[in-house]
mmCIF file of C-alpha atoms in Angstrom:
data_model
loop_
_atom_site.group_PDB
_atom_site.id
_atom_site.type_symbol
_atom_site.label_atom_id
_atom_site.label_comp_id
_atom_site.label_asym_id
_atom_site.label_seq_id
_atom_site.Cartn_x
_atom_site.Cartn_y
_atom_site.Cartn_z
ATOM 1 C CA UNK A 1 -142.879 28.573 -81.109
ATOM 2 C CA UNK A 2 -139.738 29.871 -79.406
ATOM 3 C CA UNK A 3 -137.501 27.303 -81.091
ATOM 4 C CA UNK A 4 -138.956 28.168 -84.482
ATOM 5 C CA UNK A 5 -138.234 31.817 -83.795
ATOM 6 C CA UNK A 6 -134.617 30.974 -82.859
ATOM 7 C CA UNK A 7 -134.164 29.035 -86.076
ATOM 8 C CA UNK A 8 -135.590 31.923 -88.050
ATOM 9 C CA UNK A 9 -133.273 34.392 -86.319
ATOM 10 C CA UNK A 10 -130.246 32.192 -87.045
ATOM 11 C CA UNK A 11 -131.269 31.881 -90.695
ATOM 12 C CA UNK A 12 -131.617 35.659 -91.063
ATOM 13 C CA UNK A 13 -128.233 36.199 -89.371
ATOM 14 C CA UNK A 14 -126.596 33.695 -91.716
ATOM 15 C CA UNK A 15 -128.046 35.366 -94.827
ATOM 16 C CA UNK A 16 -127.001 38.832 -93.657
ATOM 17 C CA UNK A 17 -123.515 37.605 -92.781
ATOM 18 C CA UNK A 18 -123.064 35.890 -96.128
ATOM 19 C CA UNK A 19 -124.257 38.996 -97.975
ATOM 20 C CA UNK A 20 -121.868 41.231 -96.040
ATOM 21 C CA UNK A 21 -118.974 38.887 -96.774
ATOM 22 C CA UNK A 22 -119.801 38.864 -100.471
ATOM 23 C CA UNK A 23 -119.889 42.657 -100.567
ATOM 24 C CA UNK A 24 -116.582 42.876 -98.696
ATOM 25 C CA UNK A 25 -114.960 40.349 -101.042
ATOM 26 C CA UNK A 26 -116.163 42.349 -104.052
ATOM 27 C CA UNK A 27 -114.596 45.575 -102.806
ATOM 28 C CA UNK A 28 -111.339 43.901 -101.766
ATOM 29 C CA UNK A 29 -111.049 42.336 -105.216
ATOM 30 C CA UNK A 30 -111.823 45.647 -106.887
ATOM 31 C CA UNK A 31 -109.263 47.432 -104.740
ATOM 32 C CA UNK A 32 -106.656 44.960 -105.921
ATOM 33 C CA UNK A 33 -107.341 46.123 -109.467
ATOM 34 C CA UNK A 34 -106.574 49.687 -108.440
ATOM 35 C CA UNK A 35 -110.225 50.703 -108.540
ATOM 36 C CA UNK A 36 -110.241 52.786 -105.351
ATOM 37 C CA UNK A 37 -109.761 56.529 -105.516
ATOM 38 C CA UNK A 38 -110.484 59.320 -103.065
ATOM 39 C CA UNK A 39 -113.744 61.116 -103.656
ATOM 40 C CA UNK A 40 -114.880 64.057 -101.540
ATOM 41 C CA UNK A 41 -113.036 62.604 -98.580
ATOM 42 C CA UNK A 42 -111.929 65.899 -97.075
ATOM 43 C CA UNK A 43 -115.528 67.070 -96.983
ATOM 44 C CA UNK A 44 -117.341 63.849 -96.143
ATOM 45 C CA UNK A 45 -115.699 62.513 -92.993
ATOM 46 C CA UNK A 46 -112.932 60.525 -94.647
ATOM 47 C CA UNK A 47 -115.158 58.356 -96.825
ATOM 48 C CA UNK A 48 -113.931 57.102 -100.175
ATOM 49 C CA UNK A 49 -115.609 56.541 -103.497
ATOM 50 C CA UNK A 50 -115.567 53.410 -105.615
ATOM 51 C CA UNK A 51 -114.854 54.210 -109.248
ATOM 52 C CA UNK A 52 -115.803 51.802 -112.023
ATOM 53 C CA UNK A 53 -112.430 51.139 -113.755
ATOM 54 C CA UNK A 54 -114.060 50.410 -117.107
ATOM 55 C CA UNK A 55 -116.381 53.385 -117.059
ATOM 56 C CA UNK A 56 -113.660 55.783 -115.900
ATOM 57 C CA UNK A 57 -110.891 54.476 -118.166
ATOM 58 C CA UNK A 58 -110.867 57.636 -120.257
ATOM 59 C CA UNK A 59 -110.441 60.835 -118.269
ATOM 60 C CA UNK A 60 -112.864 63.635 -119.116
ATOM 61 C CA UNK A 61 -109.987 66.078 -118.781
ATOM 62 C CA UNK A 62 -108.226 64.490 -121.766
ATOM 63 C CA UNK A 63 -111.326 65.026 -123.862
ATOM 64 C CA UNK A 64 -111.925 68.616 -122.747
ATOM 65 C CA UNK A 65 -110.085 70.293 -125.607
ATOM 66 C CA UNK A 66 -112.068 68.366 -128.205
ATOM 67 C CA UNK A 67 -115.385 69.175 -126.538
ATOM 68 C CA UNK A 68 -114.426 72.832 -126.130
ATOM 69 C CA UNK A 69 -113.623 73.108 -129.824
ATOM 70 C CA UNK A 70 -116.938 71.497 -130.745
ATOM 71 C CA UNK A 71 -118.807 73.979 -128.539
ATOM 72 C CA UNK A 72 -117.023 77.033 -129.891
ATOM 73 C CA UNK A 73 -115.133 77.801 -126.693
ATOM 74 C CA UNK A 74 -112.045 79.872 -127.383
ATOM 75 C CA UNK A 75 -108.654 78.976 -125.927
ATOM 76 C CA UNK A 76 -108.423 82.112 -123.711
ATOM 77 C CA UNK A 77 -111.853 81.307 -122.212
ATOM 78 C CA UNK A 78 -110.819 77.697 -121.652
ATOM 79 C CA UNK A 79 -107.513 78.748 -120.083
ATOM 80 C CA UNK A 80 -109.215 81.235 -117.752
ATOM 81 C CA UNK A 81 -111.729 78.661 -116.582
ATOM 82 C CA UNK A 82 -109.043 76.030 -116.021
ATOM 83 C CA UNK A 83 -106.922 78.471 -114.014
ATOM 84 C CA UNK A 84 -109.863 79.374 -111.813
ATOM 85 C CA UNK A 85 -110.809 75.744 -111.280
ATOM 86 C CA UNK A 86 -107.254 74.885 -110.254
ATOM 87 C CA UNK A 87 -107.275 77.773 -107.770
ATOM 88 C CA UNK A 88 -110.675 76.966 -106.295
ATOM 89 C CA UNK A 89 -110.866 73.158 -106.298
ATOM 90 C CA UNK A 90 -110.098 71.168 -103.184
ATOM 91 C CA UNK A 91 -107.647 68.251 -103.124
ATOM 92 C CA UNK A 92 -110.327 65.970 -104.591
ATOM 93 C CA UNK A 93 -110.901 68.323 -107.558
ATOM 94 C CA UNK A 94 -114.301 69.396 -106.285
ATOM 95 C CA UNK A 95 -115.600 72.924 -106.821
ATOM 96 C CA UNK A 96 -118.613 74.649 -105.295
ATOM 97 C CA UNK A 97 -120.215 77.111 -107.705
ATOM 98 C CA UNK A 98 -123.087 79.565 -107.907
ATOM 99 C CA UNK A 99 -124.222 82.154 -110.457
ATOM 100 C CA UNK A 100 -125.359 85.766 -110.113
ATOM 101 C CA UNK A 101 -126.486 88.644 -112.274
ATOM 102 C CA UNK A 102 -126.142 92.299 -111.301
ATOM 103 C CA UNK A 103 -129.434 92.344 -109.380
ATOM 104 C CA UNK A 104 -128.550 89.284 -107.329
ATOM 105 C CA UNK A 105 -124.967 90.471 -106.707
ATOM 106 C CA UNK A 106 -125.884 94.009 -105.646
ATOM 107 C CA UNK A 107 -125.063 95.240 -102.149
ATOM 108 C CA UNK A 108 -127.256 93.590 -99.512
ATOM 109 C CA UNK A 109 -128.809 91.304 -102.113
ATOM 110 C CA UNK A 110 -128.710 87.528 -102.518
ATOM 111 C CA UNK A 111 -124.941 87.139 -102.933
ATOM 112 C CA UNK A 112 -124.255 88.923 -99.634
ATOM 113 C CA UNK A 113 -126.795 86.746 -97.803
ATOM 114 C CA UNK A 114 -125.389 83.613 -99.429
ATOM 115 C CA UNK A 115 -121.810 84.391 -98.355
ATOM 116 C CA UNK A 116 -122.972 85.370 -94.868
ATOM 117 C CA UNK A 117 -124.600 81.962 -94.430
ATOM 118 C CA UNK A 118 -121.174 80.312 -94.792
ATOM 119 C CA UNK A 119 -119.796 82.529 -92.029
ATOM 120 C CA UNK A 120 -122.831 81.890 -89.797
ATOM 121 C CA UNK A 121 -123.045 78.137 -90.446
ATOM 122 C CA UNK A 122 -121.687 75.332 -88.293
ATOM 123 C CA UNK A 123 -118.092 74.709 -89.366
ATOM 124 C CA UNK A 124 -118.607 75.549 -93.053
ATOM 125 C CA UNK A 125 -116.799 78.903 -93.423
ATOM 126 C CA UNK A 126 -113.918 77.173 -95.258
ATOM 127 C CA UNK A 127 -116.226 76.141 -98.105
ATOM 128 C CA UNK A 128 -116.155 79.737 -99.345
ATOM 129 C CA UNK A 129 -112.488 79.147 -100.253
ATOM 130 C CA UNK A 130 -113.679 76.557 -102.780
ATOM 131 C CA UNK A 131 -116.502 78.675 -104.200
ATOM 132 C CA UNK A 132 -116.529 79.883 -107.808
ATOM 133 C CA UNK A 133 -119.046 82.661 -108.457
ATOM 134 C CA UNK A 134 -120.173 82.762 -112.087
ATOM 135 C CA UNK A 135 -121.137 86.292 -113.172
ATOM 136 C CA UNK A 136 -123.788 86.638 -115.849
ATOM 137 C CA UNK A 137 -122.948 90.242 -116.762
ATOM 138 C CA UNK A 138 -120.219 92.859 -116.252
ATOM 139 C CA UNK A 139 -121.996 94.476 -113.297
ATOM 140 C CA UNK A 140 -122.173 91.161 -111.469
ATOM 141 C CA UNK A 141 -118.487 90.533 -112.183
ATOM 142 C CA UNK A 142 -117.478 93.904 -110.716
ATOM 143 C CA UNK A 143 -119.567 93.363 -107.600
ATOM 144 C CA UNK A 144 -118.321 89.788 -107.200
ATOM 145 C CA UNK A 145 -114.696 90.891 -107.338
ATOM 146 C CA UNK A 146 -115.403 93.399 -104.575
ATOM 147 C CA UNK A 147 -116.575 90.697 -102.145
ATOM 148 C CA UNK A 148 -115.083 87.388 -103.316
ATOM 149 C CA UNK A 149 -111.712 86.299 -104.769
ATOM 150 C CA UNK A 150 -112.915 83.744 -107.353
ATOM 151 C CA UNK A 151 -115.200 85.168 -110.047
ATOM 152 C CA UNK A 152 -115.806 84.067 -113.642
ATOM 153 C CA UNK A 153 -117.726 85.873 -116.380
ATOM 154 C CA UNK A 154 -119.862 83.401 -118.300
ATOM 155 C CA UNK A 155 -118.958 83.927 -121.980
ATOM 156 C CA UNK A 156 -122.399 82.896 -123.248
ATOM 157 C CA UNK A 157 -124.032 85.625 -121.158
ATOM 158 C CA UNK A 158 -122.177 88.542 -122.758
ATOM 159 C CA UNK A 159 -124.330 88.399 -125.903
ATOM 160 C CA UNK A 160 -127.528 89.284 -123.993
ATOM 161 C CA UNK A 161 -128.586 91.566 -121.154
ATOM 162 C CA UNK A 162 -128.942 89.494 -118.010
ATOM 163 C CA UNK A 163 -128.265 92.279 -115.515
ATOM 164 C CA UNK A 164 -131.848 92.746 -114.274
ATOM 165 C CA UNK A 165 -134.015 90.444 -112.237
ATOM 166 C CA UNK A 166 -135.285 87.916 -114.761
ATOM 167 C CA UNK A 167 -138.929 86.886 -114.805
ATOM 168 C CA UNK A 168 -139.300 83.168 -114.159
ATOM 169 C CA UNK A 169 -139.784 81.179 -117.406
ATOM 170 C CA UNK A 170 -139.060 84.172 -119.654
ATOM 171 C CA UNK A 171 -136.889 83.500 -122.714
ATOM 172 C CA UNK A 172 -133.894 85.143 -121.015
ATOM 173 C CA UNK A 173 -134.439 82.999 -117.929
ATOM 174 C CA UNK A 174 -134.592 79.774 -119.937
ATOM 175 C CA UNK A 175 -131.484 80.708 -121.955
ATOM 176 C CA UNK A 176 -129.703 81.537 -118.702
ATOM 177 C CA UNK A 177 -130.353 78.191 -117.030
ATOM 178 C CA UNK A 178 -129.332 76.231 -120.135
ATOM 179 C CA UNK A 179 -126.090 78.230 -120.300
ATOM 180 C CA UNK A 180 -125.510 77.073 -116.722
ATOM 181 C CA UNK A 181 -125.841 73.408 -117.763
ATOM 182 C CA UNK A 182 -123.387 73.950 -120.617
ATOM 183 C CA UNK A 183 -120.816 75.388 -118.209
ATOM 184 C CA UNK A 184 -121.358 72.510 -115.781
ATOM 185 C CA UNK A 185 -120.665 70.022 -118.560
ATOM 186 C CA UNK A 186 -117.427 71.826 -119.436
ATOM 187 C CA UNK A 187 -116.307 71.595 -115.814
ATOM 188 C CA UNK A 188 -116.929 67.851 -115.816
ATOM 189 C CA UNK A 189 -115.033 67.504 -119.095
ATOM 190 C CA UNK A 190 -112.062 69.266 -117.511
ATOM 191 C CA UNK A 191 -111.972 66.562 -114.849
ATOM 192 C CA UNK A 192 -113.532 68.470 -111.943
ATOM 193 C CA UNK A 193 -116.489 67.519 -109.777
ATOM 194 C CA UNK A 194 -118.878 70.315 -108.935
ATOM 195 C CA UNK A 195 -121.596 71.183 -106.469
ATOM 196 C CA UNK A 196 -123.787 73.871 -107.973
ATOM 197 C CA UNK A 197 -125.909 75.843 -105.529
ATOM 198 C CA UNK A 198 -128.377 78.571 -106.435
ATOM 199 C CA UNK A 199 -127.509 81.848 -104.791
ATOM 200 C CA UNK A 200 -130.904 81.927 -103.037
ATOM 201 C CA UNK A 201 -129.888 78.937 -100.913
ATOM 202 C CA UNK A 202 -128.644 79.478 -97.366
ATOM 203 C CA UNK A 203 -126.077 76.968 -96.063
ATOM 204 C CA UNK A 204 -126.233 76.023 -92.381
ATOM 205 C CA UNK A 205 -124.279 72.748 -92.160
ATOM 206 C CA UNK A 206 -121.995 70.637 -94.348
ATOM 207 C CA UNK A 207 -124.288 69.205 -97.069
ATOM 208 C CA UNK A 208 -121.682 66.651 -98.177
ATOM 209 C CA UNK A 209 -122.545 64.704 -95.018
ATOM 210 C CA UNK A 210 -125.921 63.896 -96.593
ATOM 211 C CA UNK A 211 -124.509 62.869 -99.977
ATOM 212 C CA UNK A 212 -123.623 59.297 -100.926
ATOM 213 C CA UNK A 213 -120.232 58.718 -102.543
ATOM 214 C CA UNK A 214 -121.878 55.938 -104.568
ATOM 215 C CA UNK A 215 -123.936 58.468 -106.544
ATOM 216 C CA UNK A 216 -122.894 59.846 -109.930
ATOM 217 C CA UNK A 217 -125.211 62.803 -109.435
ATOM 218 C CA UNK A 218 -126.920 64.235 -106.357
ATOM 219 C CA UNK A 219 -129.821 66.679 -106.500
ATOM 220 C CA UNK A 220 -132.063 68.382 -104.003
ATOM 221 C CA UNK A 221 -135.765 67.630 -104.194
ATOM 222 C CA UNK A 222 -138.830 69.776 -104.609
ATOM 223 C CA UNK A 223 -140.764 66.780 -103.290
ATOM 224 C CA UNK A 224 -139.161 63.730 -101.689
ATOM 225 C CA UNK A 225 -141.042 60.435 -101.292
ATOM 226 C CA UNK A 226 -138.690 58.501 -99.015
ATOM 227 C CA UNK A 227 -136.340 56.539 -101.313
ATOM 228 C CA UNK A 228 -133.104 58.420 -102.132
ATOM 229 C CA UNK A 229 -132.407 56.646 -105.440
ATOM 230 C CA UNK A 230 -135.974 56.595 -106.754
ATOM 231 C CA UNK A 231 -136.481 58.663 -109.934
ATOM 232 C CA UNK A 232 -140.066 59.225 -108.792
ATOM 233 C CA UNK A 233 -138.735 61.991 -106.521
ATOM 234 C CA UNK A 234 -139.012 65.452 -108.058
ATOM 235 C CA UNK A 235 -135.554 67.019 -108.568
ATOM 236 C CA UNK A 236 -134.542 70.594 -107.947
ATOM 237 C CA UNK A 237 -131.362 71.309 -109.887
ATOM 238 C CA UNK A 238 -130.709 74.499 -107.961
ATOM 239 C CA UNK A 239 -128.605 72.250 -105.718
ATOM 240 C CA UNK A 240 -126.785 69.739 -107.876
ATOM 241 C CA UNK A 241 -123.611 67.693 -107.440
ATOM 242 C CA UNK A 242 -121.997 65.769 -110.301
ATOM 243 C CA UNK A 243 -118.905 63.584 -110.253
ATOM 244 C CA UNK A 244 -116.577 63.932 -113.244
ATOM 245 C CA UNK A 245 -116.637 60.798 -115.408
ATOM 246 C CA UNK A 246 -117.440 59.718 -118.936
ATOM 247 C CA UNK A 247 -120.825 58.569 -117.672
ATOM 248 C CA UNK A 248 -121.798 61.947 -116.230
ATOM 249 C CA UNK A 249 -120.468 63.857 -119.242
ATOM 250 C CA UNK A 250 -122.609 61.612 -121.442
ATOM 251 C CA UNK A 251 -125.606 62.245 -119.187
ATOM 252 C CA UNK A 252 -125.138 66.007 -119.474
ATOM 253 C CA UNK A 253 -124.859 65.725 -123.247
ATOM 254 C CA UNK A 254 -128.125 63.774 -123.301
ATOM 255 C CA UNK A 255 -129.722 66.315 -120.965
ATOM 256 C CA UNK A 256 -128.789 69.255 -123.173
ATOM 257 C CA UNK A 257 -129.713 67.313 -126.291
ATOM 258 C CA UNK A 258 -133.200 66.659 -124.908
ATOM 259 C CA UNK A 259 -133.964 70.382 -124.782
ATOM 260 C CA UNK A 260 -135.177 70.344 -128.390
ATOM 261 C CA UNK A 261 -137.715 67.636 -127.572
ATOM 262 C CA UNK A 262 -139.280 69.777 -124.834
ATOM 263 C CA UNK A 263 -139.417 73.330 -126.255
ATOM 264 C CA UNK A 264 -140.053 76.096 -123.771
ATOM 265 C CA UNK A 265 -139.056 74.010 -120.739
ATOM 266 C CA UNK A 266 -136.173 74.891 -118.467
ATOM 267 C CA UNK A 267 -133.411 72.501 -117.542
ATOM 268 C CA UNK A 268 -135.017 71.142 -114.368
ATOM 269 C CA UNK A 269 -138.228 70.263 -116.199
ATOM 270 C CA UNK A 270 -136.293 68.477 -118.933
ATOM 271 C CA UNK A 271 -134.244 66.498 -116.397
ATOM 272 C CA UNK A 272 -137.493 65.433 -114.759
ATOM 273 C CA UNK A 273 -138.704 64.194 -118.155
ATOM 274 C CA UNK A 274 -135.594 62.118 -118.923
ATOM 275 C CA UNK A 275 -134.505 60.987 -115.426
ATOM 276 C CA UNK A 276 -135.991 57.491 -115.807
ATOM 277 C CA UNK A 277 -134.118 56.998 -119.084
ATOM 278 C CA UNK A 278 -130.842 58.244 -117.594
ATOM 279 C CA UNK A 279 -131.187 55.718 -114.774
ATOM 280 C CA UNK A 280 -132.439 52.758 -116.825
ATOM 281 C CA UNK A 281 -130.408 53.117 -120.026
ATOM 282 C CA UNK A 282 -127.278 54.968 -118.937
ATOM 283 C CA UNK A 283 -126.887 53.449 -115.479
ATOM 284 C CA UNK A 284 -126.747 56.878 -113.878
ATOM 285 C CA UNK A 285 -127.073 56.711 -110.098
ATOM 286 C CA UNK A 286 -129.009 59.817 -109.043
ATOM 287 C CA UNK A 287 -129.411 60.474 -105.331
ATOM 288 C CA UNK A 288 -132.322 62.706 -104.319
ATOM 289 C CA UNK A 289 -131.776 64.578 -101.070
ATOM 290 C CA UNK A 290 -134.361 64.418 -98.306
ATOM 291 C CA UNK A 291 -136.201 67.725 -97.773
ATOM 292 C CA UNK A 292 -135.837 67.148 -94.035
ATOM 293 C CA UNK A 293 -132.185 68.133 -94.452
ATOM 294 C CA UNK A 294 -131.953 70.029 -97.743
ATOM 295 C CA UNK A 295 -135.177 71.953 -97.597
ATOM 296 C CA UNK A 296 -136.939 74.539 -99.688
ATOM 297 C CA UNK A 297 -139.893 76.838 -99.346
ATOM 298 C CA UNK A 298 -141.865 74.291 -101.432
ATOM 299 C CA UNK A 299 -141.449 71.599 -98.797
ATOM 300 C CA UNK A 300 -139.623 71.833 -95.474
ATOM 301 C CA UNK A 301 -139.724 70.425 -91.968
ATOM 302 C CA UNK A 302 -139.240 73.703 -90.076
ATOM 303 C CA UNK A 303 -136.615 72.253 -87.744
ATOM 304 C CA UNK A 304 -133.186 73.840 -87.394
ATOM 305 C CA UNK A 305 -131.912 70.660 -85.709
ATOM 306 C CA UNK A 306 -132.092 68.743 -88.992
ATOM 307 C CA UNK A 307 -131.564 71.572 -91.506
ATOM 308 C CA UNK A 308 -128.474 71.695 -93.750
ATOM 309 C CA UNK A 309 -129.581 74.066 -96.517
ATOM 310 C CA UNK A 310 -132.701 76.105 -97.274
ATOM 311 C CA UNK A 311 -133.727 77.123 -100.789
ATOM 312 C CA UNK A 312 -136.064 80.032 -101.504
ATOM 313 C CA UNK A 313 -137.868 78.054 -104.190
ATOM 314 C CA UNK A 314 -141.632 78.364 -104.785
ATOM 315 C CA UNK A 315 -141.040 82.073 -104.212
ATOM 316 C CA UNK A 316 -141.262 84.530 -107.114
ATOM 317 C CA UNK A 317 -139.593 87.917 -106.957
ATOM 318 C CA UNK A 318 -136.270 89.120 -105.607
ATOM 319 C CA UNK A 319 -137.874 91.217 -102.883
ATOM 320 C CA UNK A 320 -139.867 88.285 -101.500
ATOM 321 C CA UNK A 321 -136.824 86.002 -101.470
ATOM 322 C CA UNK A 322 -134.682 88.599 -99.689
ATOM 323 C CA UNK A 323 -137.353 89.290 -97.085
ATOM 324 C CA UNK A 324 -137.798 85.647 -96.136
ATOM 325 C CA UNK A 325 -134.126 84.636 -96.293
ATOM 326 C CA UNK A 326 -133.093 87.570 -94.094
ATOM 327 C CA UNK A 327 -135.697 86.564 -91.507
ATOM 328 C CA UNK A 328 -134.539 82.952 -91.658
ATOM 329 C CA UNK A 329 -130.878 83.891 -91.193
ATOM 330 C CA UNK A 330 -131.833 86.027 -88.188
ATOM 331 C CA UNK A 331 -133.679 83.059 -86.687
ATOM 332 C CA UNK A 332 -130.598 80.893 -87.332
ATOM 333 C CA UNK A 333 -128.430 83.371 -85.383
ATOM 334 C CA UNK A 334 -130.762 82.969 -82.405
ATOM 335 C CA UNK A 335 -130.606 79.192 -82.770
ATOM 336 C CA UNK A 336 -126.786 79.220 -82.733
ATOM 337 C CA UNK A 337 -126.908 80.994 -79.359
ATOM 338 C CA UNK A 338 -128.981 78.214 -77.770
ATOM 339 C CA UNK A 339 -127.257 75.671 -75.555
ATOM 340 C CA UNK A 340 -127.347 71.971 -76.391
ATOM 341 C CA UNK A 341 -130.066 71.289 -73.833
ATOM 342 C CA UNK A 342 -132.444 73.754 -75.463
ATOM 343 C CA UNK A 343 -131.805 72.184 -78.871
ATOM 344 C CA UNK A 344 -132.421 68.656 -77.563
ATOM 345 C CA UNK A 345 -135.829 69.552 -76.151
ATOM 346 C CA UNK A 346 -137.431 69.096 -79.543
ATOM 347 C CA UNK A 347 -137.831 70.671 -82.955
ATOM 348 C CA UNK A 348 -136.474 74.224 -83.041
ATOM 349 C CA UNK A 349 -138.729 76.082 -85.440
ATOM 350 C CA UNK A 350 -138.451 79.531 -86.918
ATOM 351 C CA UNK A 351 -141.089 81.809 -85.463
ATOM 352 C CA UNK A 352 -141.747 84.439 -88.111
ATOM 353 C CA UNK A 353 -143.753 83.423 -91.218
ATOM 354 C CA UNK A 354 -142.714 85.236 -94.348
ATOM 355 C CA UNK A 355 -144.038 86.238 -97.728
ATOM 356 C CA UNK A 356 -143.346 82.785 -99.194
ATOM 357 C CA UNK A 357 -142.175 80.570 -96.338
ATOM 358 C CA UNK A 358 -144.734 79.446 -93.746
#
């Protein structure tokens, strides 16, 4: 019995070794073709991304002017956006972005809490330098400029009043979130990667540490079932990373184009409807983030030791979100004052249940 087990162990070791060698040979060969390029290396511990040389042969930035003309984007708007992206992007052309209306940007509202979380987080204050805040109305733009250096007024929002708190799934809300997807596609077309984060998300640690450089798109999850690349996970596009490429631009075009087939649904619902097709037919690699690390009020582990971001989803109403996020940030301050021994003793849970979070 022991000899059989030794033979089995040797066979497994041989197979694993051969597989590793084959993978290494593939990447060395690809590197010789000039297929390596830096990804989000400055934010993800020096890792690099492998870029498909055939898929990426045409730069989205070279196609941006054509796409902008097709979408009715004027040259001044395009120039302003490009200037802001150049100012905000890191060395890997990655931009963090969020969006606010006047209610969310008001003093002591969601924008203030969001920015404070960067200052209170573990080694993430510098991410605010790479943050573009998209204002959905003039009031939000004024307030943004008072507290943050990089603000952009969304042109599509000026035709409607988006200054008040919008009721979830109202027509204004649905138009707003689809305008967000349109802007995200433009950013990809200009050759920039983006990480979009809803303003009702608190950041505690560097979320890029949880993101695979092999993914074309990374999304948080309302519900996560254990396999990061399985489209059976339920996405939450309030936290969404996309890598600029022809593939991702095509995926965003398909996403926006699918809106007509699902009338009355917002962008997250439509993505959930077409995610299997994007994976199977377009070869899009979508990573779904584990709710143990990128949590939300819908589903969270209640452990500060593993928490990177917390989203006030499954929570309706600005007042409820503010109440619970303020309590959570206060609990995080207390956690930061603990010594390492206290943290290692076990899960460190927040003590005060809220209106939405439990």
